[in-house]
Coordinates of C-alpha atoms in Angstrom, one line a residue:
X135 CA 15.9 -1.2 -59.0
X136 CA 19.5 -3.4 -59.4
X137 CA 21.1 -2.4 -62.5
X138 CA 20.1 -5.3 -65.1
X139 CA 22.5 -8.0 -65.5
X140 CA 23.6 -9.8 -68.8
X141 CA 21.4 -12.9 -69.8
X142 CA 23.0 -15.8 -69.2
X143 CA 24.3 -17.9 -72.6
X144 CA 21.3 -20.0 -74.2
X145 CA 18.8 -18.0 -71.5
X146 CA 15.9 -16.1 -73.7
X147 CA 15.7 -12.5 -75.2
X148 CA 11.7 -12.1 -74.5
X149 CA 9.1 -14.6 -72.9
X150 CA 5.4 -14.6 -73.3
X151 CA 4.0 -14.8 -69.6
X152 CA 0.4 -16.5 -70.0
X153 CA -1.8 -15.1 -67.0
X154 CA -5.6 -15.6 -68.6
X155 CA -7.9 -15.5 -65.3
X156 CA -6.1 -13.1 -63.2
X157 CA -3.8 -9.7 -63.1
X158 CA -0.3 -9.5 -61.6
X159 CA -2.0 -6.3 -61.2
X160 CA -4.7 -7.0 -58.9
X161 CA -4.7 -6.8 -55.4
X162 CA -3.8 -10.3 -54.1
X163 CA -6.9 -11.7 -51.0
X164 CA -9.4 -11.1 -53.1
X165 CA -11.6 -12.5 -56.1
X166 CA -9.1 -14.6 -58.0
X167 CA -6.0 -12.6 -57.1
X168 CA -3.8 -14.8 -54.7
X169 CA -0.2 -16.4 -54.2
X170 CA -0.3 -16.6 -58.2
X171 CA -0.2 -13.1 -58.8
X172 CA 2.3 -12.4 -56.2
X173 CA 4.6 -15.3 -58.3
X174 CA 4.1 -13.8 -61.7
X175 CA 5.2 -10.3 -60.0
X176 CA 7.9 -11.2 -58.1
X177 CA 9.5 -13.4 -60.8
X178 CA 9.0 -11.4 -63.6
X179 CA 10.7 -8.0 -62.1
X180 CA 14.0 -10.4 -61.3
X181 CA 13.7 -12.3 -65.1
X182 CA 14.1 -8.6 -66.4
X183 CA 16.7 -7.7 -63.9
X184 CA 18.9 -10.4 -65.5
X185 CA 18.3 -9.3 -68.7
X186 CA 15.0 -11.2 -70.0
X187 CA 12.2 -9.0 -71.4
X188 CA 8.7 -10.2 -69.8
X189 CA 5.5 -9.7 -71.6
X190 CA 2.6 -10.7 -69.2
X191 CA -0.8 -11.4 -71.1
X192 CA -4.2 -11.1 -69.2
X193 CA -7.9 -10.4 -69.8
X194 CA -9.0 -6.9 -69.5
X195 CA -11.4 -6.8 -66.9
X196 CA -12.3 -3.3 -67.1
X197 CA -13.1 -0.7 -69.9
X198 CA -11.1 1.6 -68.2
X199 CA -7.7 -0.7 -68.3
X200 CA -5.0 0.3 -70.6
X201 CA -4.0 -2.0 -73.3
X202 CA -0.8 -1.6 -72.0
X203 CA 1.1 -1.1 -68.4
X204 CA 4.2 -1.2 -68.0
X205 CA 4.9 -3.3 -64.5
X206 CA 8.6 -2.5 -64.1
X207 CA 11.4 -2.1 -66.6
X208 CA 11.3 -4.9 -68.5
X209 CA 7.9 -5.7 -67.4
X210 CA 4.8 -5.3 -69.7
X211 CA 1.5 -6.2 -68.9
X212 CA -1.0 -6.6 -72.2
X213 CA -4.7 -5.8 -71.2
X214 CA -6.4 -8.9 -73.9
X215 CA -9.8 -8.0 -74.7
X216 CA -12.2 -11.8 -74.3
X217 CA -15.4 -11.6 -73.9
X218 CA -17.4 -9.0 -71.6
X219 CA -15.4 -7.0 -69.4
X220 CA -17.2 -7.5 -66.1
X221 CA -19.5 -10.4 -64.7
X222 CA -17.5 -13.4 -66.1
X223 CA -16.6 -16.1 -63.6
X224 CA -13.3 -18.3 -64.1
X225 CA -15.5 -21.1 -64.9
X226 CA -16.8 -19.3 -68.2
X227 CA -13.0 -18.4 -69.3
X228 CA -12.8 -21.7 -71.1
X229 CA -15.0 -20.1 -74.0
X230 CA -12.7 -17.2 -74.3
X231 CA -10.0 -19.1 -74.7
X232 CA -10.3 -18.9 -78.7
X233 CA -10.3 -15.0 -78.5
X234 CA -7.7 -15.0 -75.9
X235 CA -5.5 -16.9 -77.8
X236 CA -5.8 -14.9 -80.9
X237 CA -4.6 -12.0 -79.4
X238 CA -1.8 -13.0 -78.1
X239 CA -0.9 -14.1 -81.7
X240 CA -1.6 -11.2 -83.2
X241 CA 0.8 -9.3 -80.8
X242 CA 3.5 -11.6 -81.6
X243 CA 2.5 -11.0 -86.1
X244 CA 3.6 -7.6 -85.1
X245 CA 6.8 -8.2 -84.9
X246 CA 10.1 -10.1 -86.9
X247 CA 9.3 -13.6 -86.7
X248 CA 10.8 -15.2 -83.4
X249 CA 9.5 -12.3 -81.3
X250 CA 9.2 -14.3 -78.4
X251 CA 11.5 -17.3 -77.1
X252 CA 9.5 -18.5 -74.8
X253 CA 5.9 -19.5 -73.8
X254 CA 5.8 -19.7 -69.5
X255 CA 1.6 -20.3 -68.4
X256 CA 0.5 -20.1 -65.5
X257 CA -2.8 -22.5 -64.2
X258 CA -4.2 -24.6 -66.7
X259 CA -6.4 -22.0 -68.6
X260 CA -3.1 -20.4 -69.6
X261 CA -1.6 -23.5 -70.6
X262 CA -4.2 -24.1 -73.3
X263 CA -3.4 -21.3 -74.6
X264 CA 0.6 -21.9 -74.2
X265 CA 0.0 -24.9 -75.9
X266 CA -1.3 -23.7 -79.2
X267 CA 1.4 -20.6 -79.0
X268 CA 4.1 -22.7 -78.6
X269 CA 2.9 -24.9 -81.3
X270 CA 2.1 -22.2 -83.8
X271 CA 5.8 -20.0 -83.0
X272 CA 8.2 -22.7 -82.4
X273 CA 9.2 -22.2 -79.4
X274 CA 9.4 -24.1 -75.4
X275 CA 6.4 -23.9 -73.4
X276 CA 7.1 -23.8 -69.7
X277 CA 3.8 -24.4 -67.4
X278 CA 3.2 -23.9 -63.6
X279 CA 0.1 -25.5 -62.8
X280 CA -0.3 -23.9 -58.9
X281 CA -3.4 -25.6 -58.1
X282 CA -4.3 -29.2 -59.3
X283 CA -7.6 -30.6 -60.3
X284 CA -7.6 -33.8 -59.5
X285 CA -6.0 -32.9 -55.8
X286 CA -8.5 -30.3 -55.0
X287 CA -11.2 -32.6 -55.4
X288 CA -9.5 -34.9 -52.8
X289 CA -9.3 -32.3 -50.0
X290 CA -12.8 -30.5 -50.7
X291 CA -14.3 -28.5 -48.2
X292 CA -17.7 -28.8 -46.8
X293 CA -19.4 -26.3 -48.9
X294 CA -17.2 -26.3 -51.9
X295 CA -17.5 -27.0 -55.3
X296 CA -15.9 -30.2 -57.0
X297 CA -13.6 -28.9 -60.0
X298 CA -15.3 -29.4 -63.2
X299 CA -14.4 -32.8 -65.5
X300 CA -13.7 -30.3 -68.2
X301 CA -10.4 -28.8 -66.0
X302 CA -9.1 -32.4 -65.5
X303 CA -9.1 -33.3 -69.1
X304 CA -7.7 -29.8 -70.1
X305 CA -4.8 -30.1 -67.5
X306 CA -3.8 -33.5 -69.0
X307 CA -3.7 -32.0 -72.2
X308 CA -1.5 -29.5 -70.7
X309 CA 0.6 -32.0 -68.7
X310 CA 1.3 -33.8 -71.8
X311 CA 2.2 -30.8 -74.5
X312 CA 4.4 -29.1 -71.9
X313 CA 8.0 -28.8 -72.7
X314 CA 8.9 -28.2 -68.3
X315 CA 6.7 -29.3 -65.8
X316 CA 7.5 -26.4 -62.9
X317 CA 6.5 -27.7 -59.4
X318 CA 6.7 -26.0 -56.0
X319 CA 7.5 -28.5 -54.3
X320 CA 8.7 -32.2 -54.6
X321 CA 4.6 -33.4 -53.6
X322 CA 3.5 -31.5 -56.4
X323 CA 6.2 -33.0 -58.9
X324 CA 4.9 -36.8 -57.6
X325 CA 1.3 -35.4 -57.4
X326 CA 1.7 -34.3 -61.3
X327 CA 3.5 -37.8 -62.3
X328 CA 1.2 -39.6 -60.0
X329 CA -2.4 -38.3 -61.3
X330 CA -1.6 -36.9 -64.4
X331 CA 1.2 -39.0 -65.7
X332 CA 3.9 -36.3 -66.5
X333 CA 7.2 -37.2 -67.2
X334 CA 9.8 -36.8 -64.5
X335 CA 12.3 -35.8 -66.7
X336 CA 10.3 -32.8 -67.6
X337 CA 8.6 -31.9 -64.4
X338 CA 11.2 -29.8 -61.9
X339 CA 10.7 -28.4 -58.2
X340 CA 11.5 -24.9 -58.1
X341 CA 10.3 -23.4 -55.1
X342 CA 8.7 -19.9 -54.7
X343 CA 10.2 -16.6 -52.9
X344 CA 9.3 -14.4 -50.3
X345 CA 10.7 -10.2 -50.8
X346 CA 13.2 -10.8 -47.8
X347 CA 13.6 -7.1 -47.7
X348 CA 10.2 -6.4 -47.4
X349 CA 9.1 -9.0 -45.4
X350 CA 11.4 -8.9 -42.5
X351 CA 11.3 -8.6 -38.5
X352 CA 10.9 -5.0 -37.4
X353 CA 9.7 -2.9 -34.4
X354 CA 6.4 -5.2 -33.0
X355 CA 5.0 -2.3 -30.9
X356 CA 5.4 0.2 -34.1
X357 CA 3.3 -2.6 -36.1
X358 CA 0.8 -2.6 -33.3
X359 CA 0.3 1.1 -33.7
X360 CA 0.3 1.3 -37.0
X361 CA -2.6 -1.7 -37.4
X362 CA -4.3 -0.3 -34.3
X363 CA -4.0 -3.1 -31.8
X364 CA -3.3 -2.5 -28.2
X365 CA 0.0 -3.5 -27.1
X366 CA -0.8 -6.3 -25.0
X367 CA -3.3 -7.7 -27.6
X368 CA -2.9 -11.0 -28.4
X369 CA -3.4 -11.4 -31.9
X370 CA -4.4 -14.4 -34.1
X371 CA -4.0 -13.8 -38.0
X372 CA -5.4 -15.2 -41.0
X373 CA -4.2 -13.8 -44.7
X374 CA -6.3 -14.6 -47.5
X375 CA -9.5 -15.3 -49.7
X376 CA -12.2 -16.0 -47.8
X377 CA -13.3 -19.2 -49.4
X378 CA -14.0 -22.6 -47.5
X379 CA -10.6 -23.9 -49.3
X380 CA -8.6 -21.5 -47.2
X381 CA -10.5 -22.7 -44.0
X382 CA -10.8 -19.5 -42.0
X383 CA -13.7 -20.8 -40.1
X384 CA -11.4 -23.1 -38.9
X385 CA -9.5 -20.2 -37.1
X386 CA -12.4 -18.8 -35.3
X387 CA -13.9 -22.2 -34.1
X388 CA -10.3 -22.7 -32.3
X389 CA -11.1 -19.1 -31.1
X390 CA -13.9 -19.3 -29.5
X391 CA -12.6 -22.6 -28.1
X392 CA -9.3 -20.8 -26.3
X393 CA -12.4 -18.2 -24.8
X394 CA -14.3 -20.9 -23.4
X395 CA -11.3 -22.7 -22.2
X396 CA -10.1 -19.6 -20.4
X397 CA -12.3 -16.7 -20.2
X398 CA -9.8 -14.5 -18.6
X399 CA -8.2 -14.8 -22.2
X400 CA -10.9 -12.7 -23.7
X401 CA -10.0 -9.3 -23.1
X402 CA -6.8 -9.7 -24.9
X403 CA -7.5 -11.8 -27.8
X404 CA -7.8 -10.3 -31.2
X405 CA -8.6 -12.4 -34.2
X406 CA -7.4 -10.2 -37.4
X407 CA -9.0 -11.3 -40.7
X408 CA -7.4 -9.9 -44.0
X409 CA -9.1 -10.6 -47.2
X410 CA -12.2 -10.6 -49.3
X411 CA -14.3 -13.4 -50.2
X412 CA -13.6 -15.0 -53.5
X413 CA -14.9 -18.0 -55.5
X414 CA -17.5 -20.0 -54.0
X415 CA -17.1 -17.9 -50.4
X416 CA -18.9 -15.2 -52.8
X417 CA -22.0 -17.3 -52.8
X418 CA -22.4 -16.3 -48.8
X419 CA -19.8 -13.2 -48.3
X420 CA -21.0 -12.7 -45.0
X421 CA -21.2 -16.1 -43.7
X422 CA -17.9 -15.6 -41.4
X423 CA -18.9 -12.4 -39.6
X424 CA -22.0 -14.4 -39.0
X425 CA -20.6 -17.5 -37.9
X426 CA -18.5 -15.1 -35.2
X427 CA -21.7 -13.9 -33.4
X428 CA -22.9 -17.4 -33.7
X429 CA -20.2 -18.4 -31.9
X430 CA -19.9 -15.2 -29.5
X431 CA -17.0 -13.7 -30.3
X432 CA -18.2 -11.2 -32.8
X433 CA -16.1 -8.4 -30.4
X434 CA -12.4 -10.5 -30.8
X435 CA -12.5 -10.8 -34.6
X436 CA -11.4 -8.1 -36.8
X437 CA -12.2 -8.0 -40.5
X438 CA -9.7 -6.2 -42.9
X439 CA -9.6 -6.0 -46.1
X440 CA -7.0 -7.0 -48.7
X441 CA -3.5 -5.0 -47.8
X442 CA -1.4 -3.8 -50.1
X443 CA 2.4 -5.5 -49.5
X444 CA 3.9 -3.1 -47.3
X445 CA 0.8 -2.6 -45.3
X446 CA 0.4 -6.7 -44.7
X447 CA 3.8 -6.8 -43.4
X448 CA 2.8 -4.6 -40.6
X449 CA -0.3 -7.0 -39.6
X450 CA 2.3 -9.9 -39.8
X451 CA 5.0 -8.1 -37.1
X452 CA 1.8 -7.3 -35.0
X453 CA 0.7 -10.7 -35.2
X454 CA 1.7 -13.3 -32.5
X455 CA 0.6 -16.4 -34.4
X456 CA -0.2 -16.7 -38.2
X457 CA -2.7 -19.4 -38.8
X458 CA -2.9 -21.2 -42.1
X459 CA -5.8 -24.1 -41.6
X460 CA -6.4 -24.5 -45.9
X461 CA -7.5 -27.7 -46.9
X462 CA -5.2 -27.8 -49.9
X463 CA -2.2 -25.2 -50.7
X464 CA 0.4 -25.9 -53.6
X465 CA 3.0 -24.1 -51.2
X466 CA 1.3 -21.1 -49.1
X467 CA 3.0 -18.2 -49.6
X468 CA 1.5 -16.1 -46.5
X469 CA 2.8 -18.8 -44.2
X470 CA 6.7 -17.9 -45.8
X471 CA 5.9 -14.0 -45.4
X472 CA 4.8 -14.3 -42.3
X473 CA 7.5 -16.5 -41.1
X474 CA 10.3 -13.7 -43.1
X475 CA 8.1 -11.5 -40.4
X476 CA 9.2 -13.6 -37.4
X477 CA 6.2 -14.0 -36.5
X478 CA 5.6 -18.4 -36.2
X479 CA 2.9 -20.2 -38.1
X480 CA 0.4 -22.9 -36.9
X481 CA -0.9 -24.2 -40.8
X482 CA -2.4 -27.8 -41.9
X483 CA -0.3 -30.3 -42.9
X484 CA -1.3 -30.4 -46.6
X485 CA 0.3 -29.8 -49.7
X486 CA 3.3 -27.2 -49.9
X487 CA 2.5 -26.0 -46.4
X488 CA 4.4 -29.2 -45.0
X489 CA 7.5 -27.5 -47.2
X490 CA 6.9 -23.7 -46.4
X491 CA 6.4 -24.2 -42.6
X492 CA 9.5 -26.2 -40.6
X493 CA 7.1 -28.5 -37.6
X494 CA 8.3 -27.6 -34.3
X495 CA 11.5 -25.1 -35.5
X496 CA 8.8 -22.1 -37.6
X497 CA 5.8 -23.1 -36.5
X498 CA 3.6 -26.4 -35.7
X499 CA 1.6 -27.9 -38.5
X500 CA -1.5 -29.6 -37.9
X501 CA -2.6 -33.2 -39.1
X502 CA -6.5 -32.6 -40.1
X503 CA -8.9 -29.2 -39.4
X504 CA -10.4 -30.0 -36.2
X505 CA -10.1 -26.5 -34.4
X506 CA -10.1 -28.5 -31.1
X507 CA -6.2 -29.4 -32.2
X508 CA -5.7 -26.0 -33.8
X509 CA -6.6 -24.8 -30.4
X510 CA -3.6 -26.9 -28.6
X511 CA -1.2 -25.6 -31.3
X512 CA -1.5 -22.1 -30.7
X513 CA -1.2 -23.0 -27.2
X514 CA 1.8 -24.7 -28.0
X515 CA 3.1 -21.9 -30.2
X516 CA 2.6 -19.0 -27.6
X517 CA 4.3 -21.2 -25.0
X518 CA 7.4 -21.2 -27.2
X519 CA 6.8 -18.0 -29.1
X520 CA 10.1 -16.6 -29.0
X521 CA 12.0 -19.6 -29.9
X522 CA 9.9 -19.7 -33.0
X523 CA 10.1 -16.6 -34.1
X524 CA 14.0 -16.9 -34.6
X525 CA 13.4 -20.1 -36.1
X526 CA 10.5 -18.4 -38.7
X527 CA 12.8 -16.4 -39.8
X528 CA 15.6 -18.7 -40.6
X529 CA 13.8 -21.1 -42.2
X530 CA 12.0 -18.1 -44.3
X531 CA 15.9 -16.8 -45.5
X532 CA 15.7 -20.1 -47.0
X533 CA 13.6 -19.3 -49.9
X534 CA 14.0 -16.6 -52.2
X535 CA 12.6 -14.8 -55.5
X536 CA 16.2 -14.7 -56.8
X537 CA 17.1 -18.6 -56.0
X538 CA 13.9 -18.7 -57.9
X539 CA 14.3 -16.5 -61.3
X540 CA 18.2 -18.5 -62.0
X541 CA 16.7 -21.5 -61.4
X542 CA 13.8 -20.5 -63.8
X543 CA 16.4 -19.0 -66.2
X544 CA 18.2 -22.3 -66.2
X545 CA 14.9 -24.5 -67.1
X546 CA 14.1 -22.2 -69.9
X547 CA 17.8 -22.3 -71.1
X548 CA 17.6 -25.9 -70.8
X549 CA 14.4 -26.2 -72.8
X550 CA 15.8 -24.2 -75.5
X551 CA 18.8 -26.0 -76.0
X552 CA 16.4 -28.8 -76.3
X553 CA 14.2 -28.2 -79.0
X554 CA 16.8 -26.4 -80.9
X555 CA 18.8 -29.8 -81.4
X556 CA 16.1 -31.8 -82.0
X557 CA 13.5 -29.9 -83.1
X558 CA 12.7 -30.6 -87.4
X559 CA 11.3 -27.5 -89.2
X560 CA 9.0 -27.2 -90.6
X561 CA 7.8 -30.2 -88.7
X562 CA 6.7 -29.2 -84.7
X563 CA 7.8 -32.5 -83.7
X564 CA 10.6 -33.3 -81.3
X565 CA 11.8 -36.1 -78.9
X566 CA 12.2 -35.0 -75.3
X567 CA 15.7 -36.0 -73.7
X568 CA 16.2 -36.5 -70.0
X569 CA 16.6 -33.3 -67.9
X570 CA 20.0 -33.3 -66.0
X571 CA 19.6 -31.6 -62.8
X572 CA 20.4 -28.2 -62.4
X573 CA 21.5 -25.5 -60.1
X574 CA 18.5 -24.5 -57.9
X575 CA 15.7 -26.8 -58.9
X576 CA 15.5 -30.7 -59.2
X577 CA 14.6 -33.1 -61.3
X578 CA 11.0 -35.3 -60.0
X579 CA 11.7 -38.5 -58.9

């Protein structure tokens, strides 16, 4: 790894890295492993290259998980033992929260007092706990929501589940008690001031990464072998849970749409599914292999399971088109690895899919989920294919986990600075002043 750089003046010693409902250690496409987990990774390694120790705690899921893992250098994952190990849906996490929480204290009564400089959660279960840690130590809390309430429920599904009135109020109790809002992207800063009243001032855009190194262009026919696709396949690809919020039904309907359009096409199509289902696509986990043989093309798509990252680079070079058809993403971090790939992106225009995919120079997004125009855009992107692909990857070299960890860095600095000239001990009290902006991130407007 890169030899670990000095921490920048006013930038923290140790942070507490709130994770309650799901691993950095799990494998990301299934259950409620996702773009989150690839975020708390990704940033976490780079916080300790630059000198910031990284405790990450999350519930044990397993009696067979070690209390403790050590992620990277710098990196520590604590295994928090809340309620039963296996069997406990994210929905029942709220009444863990007590035990959770007291863990997490106790690990930091271990040590001299100001152990930890920092509280950074992650969704809103996390920032609960954040809330009472920062509260009880002192200390800034820092809080990425990644998926909102109140926006899900606009953009359901048919078949999914509204988010529970207890998530709303607990994410405005969040919203409010945060020190630093952290956005994706500058729709989820206005979507966080907008329905949950944050304060601009405290709520920043700082984008997410993509491993530019890992996640690059490489030899296409190599990638073809090594997925097993013939080299004149043309291949359709969808990366993720398989849950009606990601939409992958969506994907095959335009399928069988571009067979019955032009049935010499057959042959050489290949739809490539990678992921599990998750959430409330568990309730039916074969419903999309079914709805394929409903709709006769059972023998184009492909079902994979969830790839570890070096492996899912490989089905992105032998891709020709990534499709990303979710109802609702907070940024969509396949669409940016595939993209780093080359390989160009047809996605719905929603949430931070409008900022990780660049219309008609990486990819074409799509207004709505009828497949009938999801169809027309991959006709439209294998037309232009090549163009695109140069353009993926351009636009993908914009983003990266490092821009991401200084600009993270400078928030928590920022923070810090804060409370420590306002802040009245013993009193937890303190007046927020206005955020300037800083390098990497911006202030919500």
């Amino acid at each position: 790894m890169p030899a670990r750089r000095l921490p920048r003046p006013g930038a923290p010693r140790r942070v507490a890295t709130l994770s309650v409902h799901t691993s950095p250690l799990d494998q990301p496409g299934a259950g409620d492993a996702g773009g989150m987990n690839v975020y708390i990774v990704e940033v976490s390694r780079r916080l300790a290259e630059r000198g910031v120790e990284v405790d990450v705690f999350t519930r044990a899921t397993s009696s067979d998980l070690p209390p403790v893992v050590e992620m990277a250098p710098g990196v520590t994952v604590r295994h928090v033992s809340a309620g039963p190990f296996e069997g406990l849906g994210k929905e029942e996490l709220p009444g863990q929260l007590c035990a959770f929480t007291a863990a997490v204290l106790r690990e930091e009564a271990q040590h001299e007092e100001g152990h930890y400089d920092l509280v950074h959660s992650h969704y809103w279960l996390s920032g609960q706990v954040g809330w009472l840690a920062r509260d009880r130590w002192s200390v800034p809390l820092i809080h990425t929501a990644h998926t909102l309430a109140k926006v899900k429920n606009e953009a359901l599904a048919d078949g999914d589940r509204p988010e529970p009135r207890s998530r709303v109020i607990g994410e405005e109790q969040v919203v409010a008690e945060a020190d630093r809002l952290v956005a994706n992207t500058d729709e989820e800063a206005r979507q966080l001031v907008r329905h949950y009243d944050a304060d601009p001032a405290r709520t920043l855009v700082i984008p997410p990464g993509v491993d530019l190194d890992r996640f690059a262009p490489g030899d296409r026919a190599a990638a073809r072998r090594a997925v097993s696709v013939p080299a004149d396949a043309l291949v359709l690809l969808f990366v993720g849970r398989i849950q009606p919020l990601k939409a992958p039904d969506v994907l095959l309907h335009a399928a069988a749409r571009l067979v019955a359009d032009d049935p010499v096409l057959r042959p050489r199509l290949r739809v490539h599914v990678v992921g599990a289902p998750s959430g409330s696509g568990l309730e039916a986990p074969e419903q999309l292999q079914k709805l394929a043989g409903d709709l006769g093309i059972a023998d184009v798509v492909h079902f994979f399971p969830p790839q570890p990252p070096d492996r899912l680079a490989e089905h992105y070079r032998a891709a020709d088109v990534a499709v990303v058809p979710s109802h609702n993403e907070s940024f969509g971090l396949v669409a940016l690895e595939a993209q780093a790939c080359g390989t160009p992106v047809v996605a719905a225009a929603v949430g931070g899919l409008r900022t990780a995919v660049r219309d008609g120079v990486s990819g074409v997004l799509v207004a709505g989920h009828d497949p009938a125009d999801y169809a027309v855009a991959v006709r439209a992107v294998l037309a232009r294919r090549e163009l695109l692909s140069v353009g993926a990857r351009r636009h993908a070299a914009r983003f990266s986990w490092d821009r991401t960890a200084d600009a993270l860095v400078a928030a928590y600095a920022s923070a810090a600075e804060e409370m420590a000239g306002v802040v009245r001990r013993p009193s937890l009290d303190w007046a927020v002043a206005p955020l300037r902006a800083l390098p990497g991130m911006q202030v919500a407007r």
